[in-house]
Short mmCIF file of C-alpha atoms and ligand atoms in Angstrom, two decimals:
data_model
loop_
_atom_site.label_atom_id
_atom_site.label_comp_id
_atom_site.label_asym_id
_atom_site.label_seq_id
_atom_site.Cartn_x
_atom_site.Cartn_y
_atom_site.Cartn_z
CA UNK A 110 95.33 110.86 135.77
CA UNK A 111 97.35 108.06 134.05
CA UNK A 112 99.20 109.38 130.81
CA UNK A 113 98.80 106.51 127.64
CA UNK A 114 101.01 107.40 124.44
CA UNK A 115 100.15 105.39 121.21
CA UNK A 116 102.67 105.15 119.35
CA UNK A 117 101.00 103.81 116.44
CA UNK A 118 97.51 104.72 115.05
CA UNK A 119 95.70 102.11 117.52
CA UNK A 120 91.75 101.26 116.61
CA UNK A 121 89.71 103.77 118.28
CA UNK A 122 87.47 100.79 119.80
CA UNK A 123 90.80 100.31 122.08
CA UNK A 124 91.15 103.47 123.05
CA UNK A 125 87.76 103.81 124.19
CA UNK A 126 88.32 101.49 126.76
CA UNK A 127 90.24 104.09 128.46
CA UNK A 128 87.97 106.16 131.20
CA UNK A 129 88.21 109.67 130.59
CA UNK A 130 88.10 110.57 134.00
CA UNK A 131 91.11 108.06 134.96
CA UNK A 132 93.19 108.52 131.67
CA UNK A 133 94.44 111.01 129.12
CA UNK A 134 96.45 110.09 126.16
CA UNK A 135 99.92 112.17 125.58
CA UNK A 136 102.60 112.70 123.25
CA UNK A 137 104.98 113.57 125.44
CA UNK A 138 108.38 111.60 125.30
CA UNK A 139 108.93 110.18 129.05
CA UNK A 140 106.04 111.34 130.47
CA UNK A 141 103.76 108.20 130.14
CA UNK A 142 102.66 105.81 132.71
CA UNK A 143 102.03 103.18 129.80
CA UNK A 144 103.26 102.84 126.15
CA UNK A 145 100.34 101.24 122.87
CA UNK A 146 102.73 100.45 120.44
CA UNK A 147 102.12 97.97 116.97
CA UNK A 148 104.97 98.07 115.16
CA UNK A 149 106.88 101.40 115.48
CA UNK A 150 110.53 100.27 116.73
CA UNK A 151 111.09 101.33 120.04
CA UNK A 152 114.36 99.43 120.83
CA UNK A 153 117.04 102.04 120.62
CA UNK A 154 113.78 104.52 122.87
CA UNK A 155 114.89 106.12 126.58
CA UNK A 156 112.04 105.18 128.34
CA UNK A 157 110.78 107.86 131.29
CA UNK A 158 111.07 106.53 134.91
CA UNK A 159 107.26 106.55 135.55
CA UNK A 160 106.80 104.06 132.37
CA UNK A 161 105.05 101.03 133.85
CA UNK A 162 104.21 99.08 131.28
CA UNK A 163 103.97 98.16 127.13
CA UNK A 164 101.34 96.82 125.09
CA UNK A 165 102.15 95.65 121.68
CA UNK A 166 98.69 95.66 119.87
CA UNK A 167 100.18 92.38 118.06
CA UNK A 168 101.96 89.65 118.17
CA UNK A 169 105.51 90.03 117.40
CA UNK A 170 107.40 92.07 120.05
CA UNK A 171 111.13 92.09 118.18
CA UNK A 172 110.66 95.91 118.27
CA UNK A 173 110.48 96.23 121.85
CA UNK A 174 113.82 95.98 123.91
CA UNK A 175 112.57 93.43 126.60
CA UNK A 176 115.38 92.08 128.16
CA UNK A 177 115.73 95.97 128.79
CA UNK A 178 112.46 97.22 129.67
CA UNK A 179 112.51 93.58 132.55
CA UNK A 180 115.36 95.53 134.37
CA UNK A 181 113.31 99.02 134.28
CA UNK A 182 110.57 97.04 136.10
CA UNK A 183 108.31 97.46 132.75
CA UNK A 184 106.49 94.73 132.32
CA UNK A 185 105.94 93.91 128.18
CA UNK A 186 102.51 92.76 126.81
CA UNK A 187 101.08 91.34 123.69
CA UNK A 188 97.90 90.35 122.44
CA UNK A 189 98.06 86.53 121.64
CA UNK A 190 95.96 85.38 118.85
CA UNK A 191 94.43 88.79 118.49
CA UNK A 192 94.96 89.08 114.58
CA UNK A 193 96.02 85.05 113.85
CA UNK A 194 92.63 84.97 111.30
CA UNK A 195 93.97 87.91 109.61
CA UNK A 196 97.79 86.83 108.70
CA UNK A 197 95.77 83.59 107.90
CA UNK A 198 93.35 85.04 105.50
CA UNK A 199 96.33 86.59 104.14
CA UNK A 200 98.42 83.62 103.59
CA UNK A 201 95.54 82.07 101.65
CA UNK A 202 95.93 84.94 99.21
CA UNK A 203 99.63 84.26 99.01
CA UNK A 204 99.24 80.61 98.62
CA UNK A 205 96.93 81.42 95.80
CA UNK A 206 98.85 84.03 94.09
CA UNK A 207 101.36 82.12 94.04
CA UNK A 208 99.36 78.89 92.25
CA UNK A 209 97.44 80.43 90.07
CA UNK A 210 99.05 83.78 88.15
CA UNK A 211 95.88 85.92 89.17
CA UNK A 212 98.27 89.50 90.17
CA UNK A 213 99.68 89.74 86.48
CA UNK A 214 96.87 88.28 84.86
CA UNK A 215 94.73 91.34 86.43
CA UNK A 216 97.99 93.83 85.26
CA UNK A 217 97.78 92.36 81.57
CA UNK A 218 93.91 93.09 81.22
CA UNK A 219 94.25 96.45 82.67
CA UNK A 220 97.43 97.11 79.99
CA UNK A 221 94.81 96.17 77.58
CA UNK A 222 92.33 99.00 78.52
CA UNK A 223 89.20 98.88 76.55
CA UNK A 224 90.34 97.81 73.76
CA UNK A 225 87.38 96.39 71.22
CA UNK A 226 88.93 92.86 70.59
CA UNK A 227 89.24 92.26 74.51
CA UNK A 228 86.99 89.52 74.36
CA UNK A 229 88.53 87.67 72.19
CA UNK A 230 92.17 88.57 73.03
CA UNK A 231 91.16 87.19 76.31
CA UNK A 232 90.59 84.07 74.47
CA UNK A 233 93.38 84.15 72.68
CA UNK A 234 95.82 84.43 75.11
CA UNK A 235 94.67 83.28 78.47
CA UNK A 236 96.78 80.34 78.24
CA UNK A 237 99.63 82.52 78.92
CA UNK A 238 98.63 82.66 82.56
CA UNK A 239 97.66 79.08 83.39
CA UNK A 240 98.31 77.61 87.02
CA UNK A 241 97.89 75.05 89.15
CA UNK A 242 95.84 73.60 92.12
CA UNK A 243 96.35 73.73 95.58
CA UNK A 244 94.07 70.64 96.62
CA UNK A 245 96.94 67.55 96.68
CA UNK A 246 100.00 69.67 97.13
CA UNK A 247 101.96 69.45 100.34
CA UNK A 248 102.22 72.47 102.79
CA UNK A 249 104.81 72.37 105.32
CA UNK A 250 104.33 74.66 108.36
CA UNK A 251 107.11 75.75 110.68
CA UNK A 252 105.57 77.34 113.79
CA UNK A 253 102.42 76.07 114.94
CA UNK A 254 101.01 79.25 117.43
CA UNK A 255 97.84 80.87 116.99
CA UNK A 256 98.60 81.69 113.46
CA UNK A 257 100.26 78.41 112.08
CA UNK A 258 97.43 76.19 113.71
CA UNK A 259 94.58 77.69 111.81
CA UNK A 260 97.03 77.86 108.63
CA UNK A 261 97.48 74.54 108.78
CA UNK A 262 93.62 73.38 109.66
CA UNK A 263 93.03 75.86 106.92
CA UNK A 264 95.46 74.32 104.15
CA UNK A 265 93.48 70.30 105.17
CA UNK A 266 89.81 72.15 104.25
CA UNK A 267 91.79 72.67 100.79
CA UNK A 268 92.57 68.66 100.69
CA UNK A 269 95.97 69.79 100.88
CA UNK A 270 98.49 66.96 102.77
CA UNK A 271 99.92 69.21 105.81
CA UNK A 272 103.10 68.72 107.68
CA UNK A 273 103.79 70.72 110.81
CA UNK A 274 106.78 71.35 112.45
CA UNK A 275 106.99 72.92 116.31
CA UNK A 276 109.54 71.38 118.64
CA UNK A 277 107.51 73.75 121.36
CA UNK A 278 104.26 73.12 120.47
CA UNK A 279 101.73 74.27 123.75
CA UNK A 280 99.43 71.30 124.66
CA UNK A 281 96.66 74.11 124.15
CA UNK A 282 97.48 74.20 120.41
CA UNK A 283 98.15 70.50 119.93
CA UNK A 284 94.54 70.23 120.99
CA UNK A 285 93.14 72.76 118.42
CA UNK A 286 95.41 71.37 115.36
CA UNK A 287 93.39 69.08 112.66
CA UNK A 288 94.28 65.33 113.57
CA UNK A 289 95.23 64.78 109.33
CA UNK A 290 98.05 67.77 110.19
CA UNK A 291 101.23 65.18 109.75
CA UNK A 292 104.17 65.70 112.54
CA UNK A 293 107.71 66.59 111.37
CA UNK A 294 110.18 65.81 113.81
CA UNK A 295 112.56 68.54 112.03
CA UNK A 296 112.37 71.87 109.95
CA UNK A 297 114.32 69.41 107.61
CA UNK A 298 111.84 66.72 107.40
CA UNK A 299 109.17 70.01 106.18
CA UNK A 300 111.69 71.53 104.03
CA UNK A 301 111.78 68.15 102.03
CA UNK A 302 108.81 67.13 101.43
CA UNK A 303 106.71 70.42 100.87
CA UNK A 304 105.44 72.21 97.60
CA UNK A 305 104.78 75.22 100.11
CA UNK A 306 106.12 76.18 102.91
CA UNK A 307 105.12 78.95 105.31
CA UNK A 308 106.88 79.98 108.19
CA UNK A 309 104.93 81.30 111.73
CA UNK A 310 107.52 81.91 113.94
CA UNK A 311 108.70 84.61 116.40
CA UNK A 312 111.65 86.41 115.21
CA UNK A 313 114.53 85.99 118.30
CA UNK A 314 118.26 84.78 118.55
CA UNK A 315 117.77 81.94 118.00
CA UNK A 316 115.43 81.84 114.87
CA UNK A 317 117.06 84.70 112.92
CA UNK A 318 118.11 83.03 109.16
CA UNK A 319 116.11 80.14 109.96
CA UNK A 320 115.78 79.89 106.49
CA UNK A 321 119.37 80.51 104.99
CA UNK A 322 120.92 78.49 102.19
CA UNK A 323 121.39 74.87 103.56
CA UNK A 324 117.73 75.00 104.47
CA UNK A 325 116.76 76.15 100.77
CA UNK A 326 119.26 73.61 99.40
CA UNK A 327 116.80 70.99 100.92
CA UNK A 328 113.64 72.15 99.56
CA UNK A 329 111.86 70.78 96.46
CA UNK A 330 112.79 71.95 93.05
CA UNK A 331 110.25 74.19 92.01
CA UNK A 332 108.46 75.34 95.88
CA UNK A 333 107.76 78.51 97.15
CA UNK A 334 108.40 79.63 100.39
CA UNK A 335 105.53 82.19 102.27
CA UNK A 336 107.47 84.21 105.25
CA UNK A 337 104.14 86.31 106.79
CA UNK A 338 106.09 86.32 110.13
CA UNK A 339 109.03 88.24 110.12
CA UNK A 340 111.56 89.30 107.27
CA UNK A 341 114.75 88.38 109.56
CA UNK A 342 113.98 84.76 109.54
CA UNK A 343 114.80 84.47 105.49
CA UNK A 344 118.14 85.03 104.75
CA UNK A 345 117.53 87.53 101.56
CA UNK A 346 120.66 87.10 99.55
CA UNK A 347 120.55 83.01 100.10
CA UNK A 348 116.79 83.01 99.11
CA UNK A 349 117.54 85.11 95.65
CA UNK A 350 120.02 82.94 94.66
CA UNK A 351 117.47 79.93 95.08
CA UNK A 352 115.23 81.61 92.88
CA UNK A 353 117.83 82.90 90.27
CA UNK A 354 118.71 79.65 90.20
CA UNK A 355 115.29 77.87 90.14
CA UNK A 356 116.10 76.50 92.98
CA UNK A 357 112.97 77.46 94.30
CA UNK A 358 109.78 79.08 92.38
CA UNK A 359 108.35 81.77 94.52
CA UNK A 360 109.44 83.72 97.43
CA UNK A 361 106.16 85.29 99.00
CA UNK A 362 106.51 88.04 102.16
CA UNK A 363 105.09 90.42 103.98
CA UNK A 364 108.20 91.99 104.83
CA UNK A 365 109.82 93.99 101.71
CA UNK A 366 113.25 95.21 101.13
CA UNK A 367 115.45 97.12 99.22
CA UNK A 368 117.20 94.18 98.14
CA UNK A 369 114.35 91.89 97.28
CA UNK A 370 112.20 94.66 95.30
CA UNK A 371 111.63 94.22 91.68
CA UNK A 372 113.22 90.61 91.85
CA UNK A 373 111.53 87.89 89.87
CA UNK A 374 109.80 85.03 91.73
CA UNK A 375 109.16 87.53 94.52
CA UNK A 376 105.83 89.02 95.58
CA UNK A 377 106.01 91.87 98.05
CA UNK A 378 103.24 92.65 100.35
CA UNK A 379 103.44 95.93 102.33
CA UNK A 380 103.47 93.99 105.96
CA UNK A 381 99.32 93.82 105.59
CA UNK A 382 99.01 90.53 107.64
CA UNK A 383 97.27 91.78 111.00
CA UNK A 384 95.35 95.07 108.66
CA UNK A 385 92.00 94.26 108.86
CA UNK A 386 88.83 96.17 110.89
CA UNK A 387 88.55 92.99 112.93
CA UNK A 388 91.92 92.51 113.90
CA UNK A 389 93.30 96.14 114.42
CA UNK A 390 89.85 96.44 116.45
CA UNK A 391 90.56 92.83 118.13
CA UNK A 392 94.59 93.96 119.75
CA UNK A 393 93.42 97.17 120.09
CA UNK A 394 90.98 95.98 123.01
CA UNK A 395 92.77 93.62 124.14
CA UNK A 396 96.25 95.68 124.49
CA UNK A 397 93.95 98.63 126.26
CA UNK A 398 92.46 95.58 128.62
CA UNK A 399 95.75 93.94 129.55
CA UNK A 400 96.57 97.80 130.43
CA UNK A 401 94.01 98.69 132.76
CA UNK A 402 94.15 95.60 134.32
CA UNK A 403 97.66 95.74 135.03
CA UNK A 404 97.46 99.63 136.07
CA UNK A 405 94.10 99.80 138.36
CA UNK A 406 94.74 96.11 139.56
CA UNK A 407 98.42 95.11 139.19
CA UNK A 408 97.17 92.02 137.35
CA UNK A 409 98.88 90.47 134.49
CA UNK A 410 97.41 88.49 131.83
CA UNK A 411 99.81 87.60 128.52
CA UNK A 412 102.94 89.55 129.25
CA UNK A 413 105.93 88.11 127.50
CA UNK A 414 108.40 89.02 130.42
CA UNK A 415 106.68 87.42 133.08
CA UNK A 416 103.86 84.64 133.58
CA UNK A 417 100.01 85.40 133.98
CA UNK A 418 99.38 87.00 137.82
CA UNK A 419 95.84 87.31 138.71
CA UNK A 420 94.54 88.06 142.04
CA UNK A 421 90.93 89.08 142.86
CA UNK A 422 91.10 92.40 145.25
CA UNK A 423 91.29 91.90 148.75
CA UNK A 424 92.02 94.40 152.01
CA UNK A 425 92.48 97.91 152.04
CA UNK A 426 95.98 98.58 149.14
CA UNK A 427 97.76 96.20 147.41
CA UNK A 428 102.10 96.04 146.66
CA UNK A 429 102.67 94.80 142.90
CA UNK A 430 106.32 93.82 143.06
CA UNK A 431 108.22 93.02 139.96
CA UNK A 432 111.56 91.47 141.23
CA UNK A 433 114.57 88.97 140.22
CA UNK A 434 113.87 85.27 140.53
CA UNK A 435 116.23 84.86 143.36
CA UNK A 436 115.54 82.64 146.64
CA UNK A 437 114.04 84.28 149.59
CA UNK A 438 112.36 87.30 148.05
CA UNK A 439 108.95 85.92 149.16
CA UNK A 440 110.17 85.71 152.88
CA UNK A 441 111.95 89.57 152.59
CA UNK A 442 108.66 90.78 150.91
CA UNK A 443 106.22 89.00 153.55
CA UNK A 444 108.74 89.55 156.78
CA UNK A 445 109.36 93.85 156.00
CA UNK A 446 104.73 93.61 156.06
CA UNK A 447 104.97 91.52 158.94
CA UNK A 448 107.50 93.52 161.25
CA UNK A 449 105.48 96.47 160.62
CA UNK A 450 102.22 94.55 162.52
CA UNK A 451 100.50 94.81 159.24
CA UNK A 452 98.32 91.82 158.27
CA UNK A 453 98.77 90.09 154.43
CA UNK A 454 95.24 89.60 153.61
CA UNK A 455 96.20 87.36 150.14
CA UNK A 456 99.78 86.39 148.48
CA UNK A 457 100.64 85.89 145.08
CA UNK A 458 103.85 84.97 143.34
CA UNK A 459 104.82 83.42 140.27
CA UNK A 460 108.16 83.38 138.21
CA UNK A 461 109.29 82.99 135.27
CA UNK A 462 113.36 82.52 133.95
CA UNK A 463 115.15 85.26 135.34
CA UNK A 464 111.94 87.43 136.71
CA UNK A 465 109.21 87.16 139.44
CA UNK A 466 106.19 89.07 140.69
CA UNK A 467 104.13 89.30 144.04
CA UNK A 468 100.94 90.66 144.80
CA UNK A 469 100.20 90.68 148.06
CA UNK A 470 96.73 92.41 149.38
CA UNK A 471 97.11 94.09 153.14
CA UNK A 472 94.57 95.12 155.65
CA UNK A 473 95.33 98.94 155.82
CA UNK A 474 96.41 101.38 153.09
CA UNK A 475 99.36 102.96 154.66
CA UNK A 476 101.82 101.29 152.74
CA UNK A 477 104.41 104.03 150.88
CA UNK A 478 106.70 103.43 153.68
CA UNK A 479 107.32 99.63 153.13
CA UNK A 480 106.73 100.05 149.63
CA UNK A 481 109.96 102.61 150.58
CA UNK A 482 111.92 100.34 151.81
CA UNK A 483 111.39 97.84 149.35
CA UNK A 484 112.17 99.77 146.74
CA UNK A 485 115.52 100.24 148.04
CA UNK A 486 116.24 96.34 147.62
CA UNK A 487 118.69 95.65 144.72
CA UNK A 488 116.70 92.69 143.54
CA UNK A 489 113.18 94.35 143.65
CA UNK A 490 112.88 96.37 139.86
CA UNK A 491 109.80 98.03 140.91
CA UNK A 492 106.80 98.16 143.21
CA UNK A 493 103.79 99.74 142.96
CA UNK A 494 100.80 100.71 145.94
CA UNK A 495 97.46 100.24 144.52
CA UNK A 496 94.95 101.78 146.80
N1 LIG B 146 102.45 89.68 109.02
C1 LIG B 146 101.86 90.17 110.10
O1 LIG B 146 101.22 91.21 110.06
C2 LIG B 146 101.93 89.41 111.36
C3 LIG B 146 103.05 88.69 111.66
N2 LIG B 146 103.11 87.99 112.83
C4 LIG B 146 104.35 87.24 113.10
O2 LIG B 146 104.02 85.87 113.24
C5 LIG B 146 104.66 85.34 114.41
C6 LIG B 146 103.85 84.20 114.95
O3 LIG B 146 102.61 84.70 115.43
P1 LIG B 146 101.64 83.80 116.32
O4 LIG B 146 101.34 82.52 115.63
O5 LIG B 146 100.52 84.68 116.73
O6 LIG B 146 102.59 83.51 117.56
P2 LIG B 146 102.55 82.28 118.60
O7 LIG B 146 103.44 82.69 119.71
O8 LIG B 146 101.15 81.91 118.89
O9 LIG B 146 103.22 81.08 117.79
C7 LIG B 146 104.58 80.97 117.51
C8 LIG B 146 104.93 79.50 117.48
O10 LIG B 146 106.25 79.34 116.97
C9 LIG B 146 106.83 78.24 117.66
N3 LIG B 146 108.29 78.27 117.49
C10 LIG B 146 109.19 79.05 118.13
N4 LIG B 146 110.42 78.78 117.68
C11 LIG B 146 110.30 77.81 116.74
C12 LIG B 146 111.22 77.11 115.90
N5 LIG B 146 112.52 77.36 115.95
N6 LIG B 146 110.73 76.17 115.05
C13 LIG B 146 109.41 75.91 114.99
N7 LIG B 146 108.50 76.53 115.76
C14 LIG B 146 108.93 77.48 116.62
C15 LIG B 146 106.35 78.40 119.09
O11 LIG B 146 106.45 77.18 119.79
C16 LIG B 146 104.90 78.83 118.87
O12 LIG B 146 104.03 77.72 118.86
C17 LIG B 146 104.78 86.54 115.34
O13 LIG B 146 105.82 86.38 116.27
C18 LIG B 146 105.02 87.69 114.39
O14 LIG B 146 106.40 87.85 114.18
C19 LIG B 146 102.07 87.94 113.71
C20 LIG B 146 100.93 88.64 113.46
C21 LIG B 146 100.79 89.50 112.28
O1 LIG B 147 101.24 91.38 115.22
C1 LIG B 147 102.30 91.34 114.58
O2 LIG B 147 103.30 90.70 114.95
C2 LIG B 147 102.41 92.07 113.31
O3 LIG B 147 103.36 91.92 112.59
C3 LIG B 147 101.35 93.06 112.97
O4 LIG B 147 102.00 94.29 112.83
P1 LIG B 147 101.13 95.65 112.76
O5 LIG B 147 100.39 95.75 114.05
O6 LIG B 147 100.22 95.51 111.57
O7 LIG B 147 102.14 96.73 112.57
#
């Protein structure tokens, strides 16, 4: 039996991928051969020596310790694209909330209750809560993934002008991007010329504050800035002090705080970007998928620690070896199956940075002792048998 523990409520559709008779699902700290997490914070977690792997039913994996779990031989997935419709649906909503005055609009007609004249005090004072349009404004996207791409394609069905801004932009996602999306060769170039900007990038090092004062300092008198990504990218105090001084009109996020709450110009949502049936449902399978796989198979599709490592069975047991990227692993791995007579039916290795993983496929099962010996190699994390 393989143990799962979810440590999130996960969408039952995902969890029914897992075979009763092969799995059971546990609570119980360190005793887990695989981890379901969305966004429960699991970077100051002990993880138990028989944890093999992580699925983040999402995208963002900030709240997983990877660097960490990469020398524990725990390899870290996520679920690419999985919920990108539903952040998008969501940033329509906060790109027209933040137009048109709809949210206290709806709060002054219920104040009203059902009060005789509210026909005509409708009339009356409407005017109050006049907006404007979307179609000719300029959106400015920073990030252009899974969710920034259909954003952006999104925003040019609105006739909106679109700028785009993603130094690391895959050539999978140029391809899907609207041709009328205009390139920005900086986050600058965006910050300048938008009415609205949204922001669709992983939180890491190196994009924490992307958005701090010098950045809001740039942007048009009067924009609002949409952060559906991740609340460590805006610098909070440097974006109130942009609104208190009209620097900037709005701040919309999906990521609230004690220090933003109650402040005017901002619009808290309660982090509802990826809550929807479809897309709960959507990472759910996925995450469960990439699990199995990587348990039954030792196959690896959309880790974030290591590349994609697929390898149709072959022989009689396979050795799934998660190692450092260092020169002549391939030769130690391939020379200890070798010396013992054994013949390596099929070989697989890929790396990526720091980390590297083999699969190799070998004509007889009896394997544990190699496996053994491997295992005692400094710059091999982990390796599994697969029988
Ligand atoms: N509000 C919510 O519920 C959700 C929030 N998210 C957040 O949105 C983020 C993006 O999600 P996806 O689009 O699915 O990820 P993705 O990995 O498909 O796209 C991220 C893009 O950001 C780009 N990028 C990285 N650093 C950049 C920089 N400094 N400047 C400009 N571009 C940069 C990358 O090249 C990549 O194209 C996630 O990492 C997560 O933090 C994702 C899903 C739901
Ligand atoms: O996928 C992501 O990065 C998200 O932020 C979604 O988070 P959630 O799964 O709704 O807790």
């Amino acid at each position: 039996m393989l143990n799962i523990r979810c440590l999130n409520k996960i969408a039952e559709a995902g969890l029914a991928q897992f075979p009763q008779a092969s799995y059971q699902f546990t609570e119980q700290a360190g005793a887990e051969d695989a981890i379901l997490v969305r966004s429960a914070d699991l970077k100051e977690m002990d993880f138990g020596a028989g944890l093999k792997a992580i699925a983040r039913a999402g995208a963002g994996t900030n709240n997983i310790p990877t660097a960490r779990c990469s020398e524990a031989g725990i390899v870290v997935f996520n679920t690419p694209g999985a919920n990108a419709n539903a952040v998008k649906e969501l940033v329509l909503a906060g790109l027209l909330m933040s137009s048109r005055p709809v949210v206290p609009a709806i709060a002054w007609i219920e104040s009203l209750g059902s009060a005789a004249d509210l026909a005509q005090r409708v009339e009356q004072e409407k005017s109050r809560f006049v907006g404007t349009e979307l179609k000719g404004k300029t959106l400015g996207v920073i990030g252009l993934g899974a969710i920034g791409i259909l954003v952006a394609n999104l925003a040019v069905e609105l006739d909106m002008q679109v700028v785009g801004y993603d130094p690391y932009i895959s050539v999978d996602a140029a391809w899907k991007l609207s041709r009328q999306v205009r390139h920005a060769e900086s986050l600058e170039a965006v910050l300048k010329t938008a009415d609205y900007v949204t922001i669709h990038v992983p939180l890491t090092p190196q994009t924490k504050n992307l958005i701090a004062a010098s950045q809001l300092k740039l942007m048009k008198t009067g924009a609002v800035l949409l952060n559906f990504a991740r609340g460590g990218l805006v610098q909070e105090d440097a974006v109130l002090a942009a609104l208190a001084a009209r620097q900037i009109r709005g701040y919309v996020t999906d990521f609230p705080s004690p220090a933003l709450a109650g402040k005017r110009g901002v619009t808290l949502i309660p982090h509802l970007g990826a809550s929807t049936e479809e897309a709960e449902e959507n990472c759910a399978v996925m995450a469960a998928q990439e699990l199995i796989d990587y348990l039954e198979n030792g196959n690896i599709r959309n880790a974030v620690n290591l590349p994609d490592v697929v390898m149709e069975r072959s022989g009689q047991a396979r050795l799934c070896c998660f190692h450092r990227n260092v020169p002549n692993m391939l030769a130690h791995i391939s020379g200890m199956i070798s010396k013992q007579g054994i013949n390596i039916e099929n070989l697989l290795n890929r790396s990526q940075g720091e980390f590297a993983y083999t699969l190799v496929d070998v004509d007889t099962p009896a394997v544990e002792e190699i496996a053994a010996t491997l295992r005692q190699q400094p710059e091999i994390l982990r390796v599994r048998v697969i029988v």
